[in-house]
Amino acid sequence: MRIDLVTAFPDLVQGPLEESIIKRAQDKELVRIIVHDLREFTTDKHHKVDDYPYGGGAGMVMKPEPFFRSLEQISASVEDSRNLKIIYMSPQGELFNQKMANELAHDEHLIFLCGHYKGIDERVVEEFVTDEISIGDYVLSGGELPALVVIDSVVRLIPGAISDMDSAATDSFQQDLLDCPYYTRPEEYRGLQVPEVLLSGHHENIRKWRREQSLNRTTSRRRDLLSNHRNKKNGFDRTEDEYNGQA
Ligand code: SAM
């Protein structure tokens, strides 16, 4: 996979891209992430990326020219630019979720545009953007953190990015369920015990306990997910009894 990220604030993203799973995925050449400094696509001596809004009013707007130039350069660097996914991180976009992360993880090339101030000149959106994604109903100062959120959730799903793919497959939302609780050594800490069943070595009982915890948590915290899970039948071998009184 290749990911291009276009931003006026490259320092905001460099640190997170050089740590943990995202770094390892790049080291293993599972993904190539290229950060483009929008200011390098300006032509004036002050490298201006924003200007006053037509029509007046508060706030600045990100100028179209640097975005046009950067996207044209990125398009020119690929063999076939017809199916590029160009994503504008925007509070007005589709609400991001695990299903979208799973879908994006199948794409070969993602391009993220990060806005700032009042946002990007709409002509960039009209001309290039294929998808608008929001990470939630709140407004951040820029698209850098939202883009990192999406990139992190997508990269960890690329086969090989995390050592055990089963771990990602059992995470919350993958089966429309919340994940179960986890414990590690020591068995007892300050009088707090690990549940007996997890120490039993009885795999079937452990699996059942985890599933029950997962269903209980989903019921008490996210009932909305549970009905989805039930409807899809997910290949999860639960019985109707398990749902009785829950869904
Ligand atoms: N005027 C815009 C509006 O109300 O829709 C908000 C602009 S916001 C201050 C600046 C930039 O931050 C946006 O262009 C976008 O790239 C990014 N941003 C802010 N909140 C976001 C969110 N919830 N999801 C994704 N991107 C967001």
Tab-separated table of N, CA, C and O in Angstrom, residues 71-141:
chain	number	residue	atom	x	y	z
A	71	LEU	N	-1.296	17.515	-5.805
A	71	LEU	CA	-2.054	16.357	-6.294
A	71	LEU	C	-1.667	16.009	-7.731
A	71	LEU	O	-1.636	14.834	-8.106
A	72	GLU	N	-1.358	17.026	-8.513
A	72	GLU	CA	-0.903	16.739	-9.885
A	72	GLU	C	0.442	16.024	-9.862
A	72	GLU	O	0.674	15.091	-10.636
A	73	GLN	N	1.297	16.431	-8.921
A	73	GLN	CA	2.601	15.763	-8.823
A	73	GLN	C	2.433	14.302	-8.375
A	73	GLN	O	3.069	13.403	-8.910
A	74	ILE	N	1.566	14.089	-7.398
A	74	ILE	CA	1.332	12.715	-6.914
A	74	ILE	C	0.747	11.861	-8.045
A	74	ILE	O	1.204	10.747	-8.296
A	75	SER	N	-0.236	12.415	-8.770
A	75	SER	CA	-0.855	11.669	-9.880
A	75	SER	C	0.181	11.307	-10.929
A	75	SER	O	0.167	10.190	-11.466
A	76	ALA	N	1.074	12.252	-11.202
A	76	ALA	CA	2.092	12.005	-12.238
A	76	ALA	C	3.088	10.934	-11.809
A	76	ALA	O	3.756	10.331	-12.648
A	77	SER	N	3.164	10.663	-10.493
A	77	SER	CA	4.160	9.695	-10.019
A	77	SER	C	3.628	8.265	-10.014
A	77	SER	O	4.348	7.341	-9.652
A	78	VAL	N	2.354	8.082	-10.379
A	78	VAL	CA	1.816	6.716	-10.385
A	78	VAL	C	1.473	6.299	-11.819
A	78	VAL	O	1.219	7.145	-12.672
A	79	GLU	N	1.476	4.978	-12.036
A	79	GLU	CA	1.238	4.465	-13.381
A	79	GLU	C	-0.176	4.780	-13.872
A	79	GLU	O	-0.381	5.240	-14.984
A	80	ASP	N	-1.157	4.493	-12.984
A	80	ASP	CA	-2.548	4.719	-13.367
A	80	ASP	C	-3.220	5.574	-12.299
A	80	ASP	O	-3.444	5.114	-11.186
A	81	SER	N	-3.505	6.808	-12.656
A	81	SER	CA	-4.035	7.741	-11.648
A	81	SER	C	-5.563	7.795	-11.669
A	81	SER	O	-6.173	8.576	-10.958
A	82	ARG	N	-6.188	6.911	-12.471
A	82	ARG	CA	-7.655	7.015	-12.619
A	82	ARG	C	-8.416	6.607	-11.365
A	82	ARG	O	-9.458	7.149	-11.066
A	83	ASN	N	-7.872	5.610	-10.632
A	83	ASN	CA	-8.630	5.111	-9.478
A	83	ASN	C	-8.064	5.546	-8.131
A	83	ASN	O	-8.212	4.845	-7.137
A	84	LEU	N	-7.402	6.689	-8.119
A	84	LEU	CA	-6.818	7.156	-6.857
A	84	LEU	C	-7.923	7.505	-5.862
A	84	LEU	O	-8.937	8.097	-6.231
A	85	LYS	N	-7.728	7.110	-4.613
A	85	LYS	CA	-8.688	7.509	-3.579
A	85	LYS	C	-8.117	8.732	-2.880
A	85	LYS	O	-7.072	8.661	-2.246
A	86	ILE	N	-8.777	9.851	-3.077
A	86	ILE	CA	-8.292	11.112	-2.496
A	86	ILE	C	-9.272	11.525	-1.395
A	86	ILE	O	-10.432	11.850	-1.667
A	87	ILE	N	-8.782	11.451	-0.171
A	87	ILE	CA	-9.643	11.609	1.000
A	87	ILE	C	-9.411	12.965	1.667
A	87	ILE	O	-8.282	13.285	2.046
A	88	TYR	N	-10.481	13.736	1.769
A	88	TYR	CA	-10.400	15.008	2.506
A	88	TYR	C	-10.919	14.746	3.910
A	88	TYR	O	-12.081	14.354	4.091
A	89	MET	N	-10.034	14.904	4.911
A	89	MET	CA	-10.466	14.762	6.301
A	89	MET	C	-11.294	15.993	6.633
A	89	MET	O	-10.797	17.118	6.540
A	90	SER	N	-12.553	15.776	7.003
A	90	SER	CA	-13.459	16.900	7.197
A	90	SER	C	-14.554	16.549	8.201
A	90	SER	O	-15.090	15.432	8.147
A	91	PRO	N	-14.905	17.469	9.099
A	91	PRO	CA	-15.991	17.164	10.045
A	91	PRO	C	-17.323	16.956	9.330
A	91	PRO	O	-18.276	16.457	9.923
A	92	GLN	N	-17.381	17.336	8.030
A	92	GLN	CA	-18.624	17.176	7.276
A	92	GLN	C	-18.676	15.854	6.515
A	92	GLN	O	-19.630	15.579	5.786
A	93	GLY	N	-17.611	15.039	6.671
A	93	GLY	CA	-17.537	13.786	5.915
A	93	GLY	C	-18.308	12.649	6.552
A	93	GLY	O	-18.977	12.817	7.579
A	94	GLU	N	-18.187	11.471	5.930
A	94	GLU	CA	-18.842	10.268	6.466
A	94	GLU	C	-18.139	9.876	7.765
A	94	GLU	O	-16.910	9.887	7.837
A	95	LEU	N	-18.925	9.518	8.781
A	95	LEU	CA	-18.355	9.168	10.083
A	95	LEU	C	-17.516	7.894	9.974
A	95	LEU	O	-18.027	6.865	9.545
A	96	PHE	N	-16.285	7.987	10.394
A	96	PHE	CA	-15.353	6.861	10.267
A	96	PHE	C	-15.724	5.738	11.240
A	96	PHE	O	-16.105	5.995	12.377
A	97	ASN	N	-15.584	4.495	10.758
A	97	ASN	CA	-15.797	3.347	11.654
A	97	ASN	C	-14.936	2.165	11.189
A	97	ASN	O	-14.218	2.263	10.192
A	98	GLN	N	-15.023	1.072	11.924
A	98	GLN	CA	-14.161	-0.084	11.654
A	98	GLN	C	-14.429	-0.685	10.273
A	98	GLN	O	-13.516	-1.133	9.595
A	99	LYS	N	-15.689	-0.643	9.851
A	99	LYS	CA	-16.042	-1.189	8.528
A	99	LYS	C	-15.283	-0.411	7.446
A	99	LYS	O	-14.723	-0.990	6.509
A	100	MET	N	-15.237	0.918	7.600
A	100	MET	CA	-14.511	1.724	6.609
A	100	MET	C	-13.015	1.419	6.671
A	100	MET	O	-12.334	1.360	5.644
A	101	ALA	N	-12.506	1.210	7.882
A	101	ALA	CA	-11.071	0.868	8.012
A	101	ALA	C	-10.784	-0.434	7.279
A	101	ALA	O	-9.793	-0.537	6.531
A	102	ASN	N	-11.655	-1.429	7.459
A	102	ASN	CA	-11.464	-2.721	6.777
A	102	ASN	C	-11.462	-2.536	5.265
A	102	ASN	O	-10.660	-3.143	4.552
A	103	GLU	N	-12.376	-1.682	4.775
A	103	GLU	CA	-12.459	-1.462	3.323
A	103	GLU	C	-11.217	-0.729	2.806
A	103	GLU	O	-10.626	-1.112	1.790
A	104	LEU	N	-10.817	0.317	3.520
A	104	LEU	CA	-9.644	1.092	3.066
A	104	LEU	C	-8.369	0.240	3.080
A	104	LEU	O	-7.453	0.475	2.287
A	105	ALA	N	-8.331	-0.757	3.985
A	105	ALA	CA	-7.130	-1.605	4.078
A	105	ALA	C	-6.931	-2.424	2.801
A	105	ALA	O	-5.850	-2.960	2.564
A	106	HIS	N	-7.964	-2.513	1.953
A	106	HIS	CA	-7.829	-3.244	0.684
A	106	HIS	C	-7.361	-2.350	-0.458
A	106	HIS	O	-7.069	-2.834	-1.550
A	107	ASP	N	-7.344	-1.039	-0.234
A	107	ASP	CA	-6.917	-0.127	-1.302
A	107	ASP	C	-5.398	-0.156	-1.460
A	107	ASP	O	-4.672	-0.392	-0.503
A	108	GLU	N	-4.957	0.113	-2.672
A	108	GLU	CA	-3.502	0.115	-2.907
A	108	GLU	C	-2.886	1.475	-2.675
A	108	GLU	O	-1.687	1.598	-2.427
A	109	HIS	N	-3.704	2.516	-2.815
A	109	HIS	CA	-3.148	3.862	-2.725
A	109	HIS	C	-4.175	4.825	-2.126
A	109	HIS	O	-5.275	4.968	-2.677
A	110	LEU	N	-3.824	5.422	-1.011
A	110	LEU	CA	-4.705	6.401	-0.366
A	110	LEU	C	-3.981	7.742	-0.281
A	110	LEU	O	-2.791	7.787	0.042
A	111	ILE	N	-4.717	8.803	-0.568
A	111	ILE	CA	-4.137	10.149	-0.457
A	111	ILE	C	-4.992	10.946	0.524
A	111	ILE	O	-6.219	11.019	0.369
A	112	PHE	N	-4.364	11.502	1.545
A	112	PHE	CA	-5.095	12.265	2.560
A	112	PHE	C	-4.789	13.747	2.426
A	112	PHE	O	-3.616	14.137	2.363
A	113	LEU	N	-5.841	14.558	2.398
A	113	LEU	CA	-5.673	16.012	2.382
A	113	LEU	C	-6.068	16.555	3.754
A	113	LEU	O	-7.164	16.262	4.255
A	114	CYS	N	-5.170	17.327	4.351
A	114	CYS	CA	-5.445	17.882	5.674
A	114	CYS	C	-5.781	19.360	5.551
A	114	CYS	O	-4.962	20.143	5.060
A	115	GLY	N	-6.970	19.727	6.002
A	115	GLY	CA	-7.350	21.134	6.007
A	115	GLY	C	-6.874	21.814	7.276
A	115	GLY	O	-6.345	21.175	8.193
A	116	HIS	N	-7.034	23.106	7.325
A	116	HIS	CA	-6.758	23.918	8.505
A	116	HIS	C	-7.653	25.149	8.413
A	116	HIS	O	-8.289	25.379	7.384
A	117	TYR	N	-7.657	25.962	9.449
A	117	TYR	CA	-8.441	27.211	9.438
A	117	TYR	C	-9.915	26.913	9.130
A	117	TYR	O	-10.482	25.991	9.698
A	118	LYS	N	-10.533	27.616	8.182
A	118	LYS	CA	-11.940	27.351	7.859
A	118	LYS	C	-12.087	26.131	6.948
A	118	LYS	O	-13.188	25.645	6.699
A	119	GLY	N	-10.987	25.654	6.431
A	119	GLY	CA	-11.031	24.493	5.539
A	119	GLY	C	-10.322	24.800	4.227
A	119	GLY	O	-9.657	25.833	4.079
A	120	ILE	N	-10.454	23.867	3.249
A	120	ILE	CA	-9.782	23.986	1.952
A	120	ILE	C	-10.736	24.624	0.946
A	120	ILE	O	-11.941	24.334	0.957
A	121	ASP	N	-10.206	25.459	0.075
A	121	ASP	CA	-10.990	26.048	-1.023
A	121	ASP	C	-11.805	24.924	-1.701
A	121	ASP	O	-11.256	23.877	-2.086
A	122	GLU	N	-13.106	25.151	-1.814
A	122	GLU	CA	-14.022	24.099	-2.275
A	122	GLU	C	-13.678	23.572	-3.671
A	122	GLU	O	-14.018	22.429	-4.022
A	123	ARG	N	-12.970	24.376	-4.467
A	123	ARG	CA	-12.640	23.907	-5.818
A	123	ARG	C	-11.716	22.693	-5.792
A	123	ARG	O	-11.762	21.832	-6.675
A	124	VAL	N	-10.887	22.596	-4.744
A	124	VAL	CA	-10.020	21.415	-4.599
A	124	VAL	C	-10.891	20.185	-4.355
A	124	VAL	O	-10.699	19.122	-4.952
A	125	VAL	N	-11.893	20.368	-3.485
A	125	VAL	CA	-12.787	19.258	-3.137
A	125	VAL	C	-13.542	18.810	-4.388
A	125	VAL	O	-13.609	17.614	-4.708
A	126	GLU	N	-14.086	19.788	-5.125
A	126	GLU	CA	-14.863	19.449	-6.320
A	126	GLU	C	-14.012	18.758	-7.382
A	126	GLU	O	-14.453	17.838	-8.058
A	127	GLU	N	-12.784	19.205	-7.522
A	127	GLU	CA	-11.936	18.735	-8.628
A	127	GLU	C	-11.271	17.380	-8.337
A	127	GLU	O	-11.097	16.577	-9.240
A	128	PHE	N	-10.894	17.156	-7.073
A	128	PHE	CA	-10.073	15.977	-6.787
A	128	PHE	C	-10.654	14.968	-5.800
A	128	PHE	O	-10.368	13.773	-5.906
A	129	VAL	N	-11.384	15.456	-4.804
A	129	VAL	CA	-11.707	14.587	-3.663
A	129	VAL	C	-12.721	13.500	-4.027
A	129	VAL	O	-13.756	13.770	-4.632
A	130	THR	N	-12.385	12.252	-3.660
A	130	THR	CA	-13.302	11.135	-3.913
A	130	THR	C	-14.072	10.760	-2.652
A	130	THR	O	-15.164	10.212	-2.736
A	131	ASP	N	-13.495	11.012	-1.475
A	131	ASP	CA	-14.138	10.644	-0.211
A	131	ASP	C	-13.887	11.732	0.826
A	131	ASP	O	-12.778	12.261	0.896
A	132	GLU	N	-14.903	12.031	1.622
A	132	GLU	CA	-14.700	12.929	2.775
A	132	GLU	C	-14.962	12.105	4.025
A	132	GLU	O	-16.010	11.456	4.131
A	133	ILE	N	-14.010	12.130	4.951
A	133	ILE	CA	-14.157	11.325	6.167
A	133	ILE	C	-14.039	12.205	7.400
A	133	ILE	O	-13.119	13.028	7.508
A	134	SER	N	-14.965	11.986	8.332
A	134	SER	CA	-14.919	12.669	9.632
A	134	SER	C	-14.589	11.647	10.696
A	134	SER	O	-15.020	10.498	10.610
A	135	ILE	N	-13.829	12.049	11.717
A	135	ILE	CA	-13.576	11.094	12.807
A	135	ILE	C	-14.529	11.313	13.974
A	135	ILE	O	-14.429	10.644	14.994
A	136	GLY	N	-15.460	12.246	13.862
A	136	GLY	CA	-16.434	12.423	14.944
A	136	GLY	C	-17.065	13.797	14.872
A	136	GLY	O	-16.581	14.686	14.177
A	137	ASP	N	-18.166	13.927	15.604
A	137	ASP	CA	-18.920	15.176	15.570
A	137	ASP	C	-18.323	16.222	16.497
A	137	ASP	O	-18.922	16.582	17.523
A	138	TYR	N	-17.132	16.635	16.180
A	138	TYR	CA	-16.455	17.716	16.887
A	138	TYR	C	-15.450	18.303	15.908
A	138	TYR	O	-15.102	17.656	14.916
A	139	VAL	N	-14.990	19.525	16.192
A	139	VAL	CA	-14.105	20.194	15.229
A	139	VAL	C	-12.697	20.353	15.804
A	139	VAL	O	-12.520	20.881	16.895
A	140	LEU	N	-11.727	19.829	15.049
A	140	LEU	CA	-10.313	19.964	15.426
A	140	LEU	C	-9.709	21.101	14.613
A	140	LEU	O	-10.292	21.556	13.637
A	141	SER	N	-8.492	21.513	14.998
A	141	SER	CA	-7.850	22.631	14.292
A	141	SER	C	-7.402	22.254	12.891
A	141	SER	O	-7.283	23.103	12.020
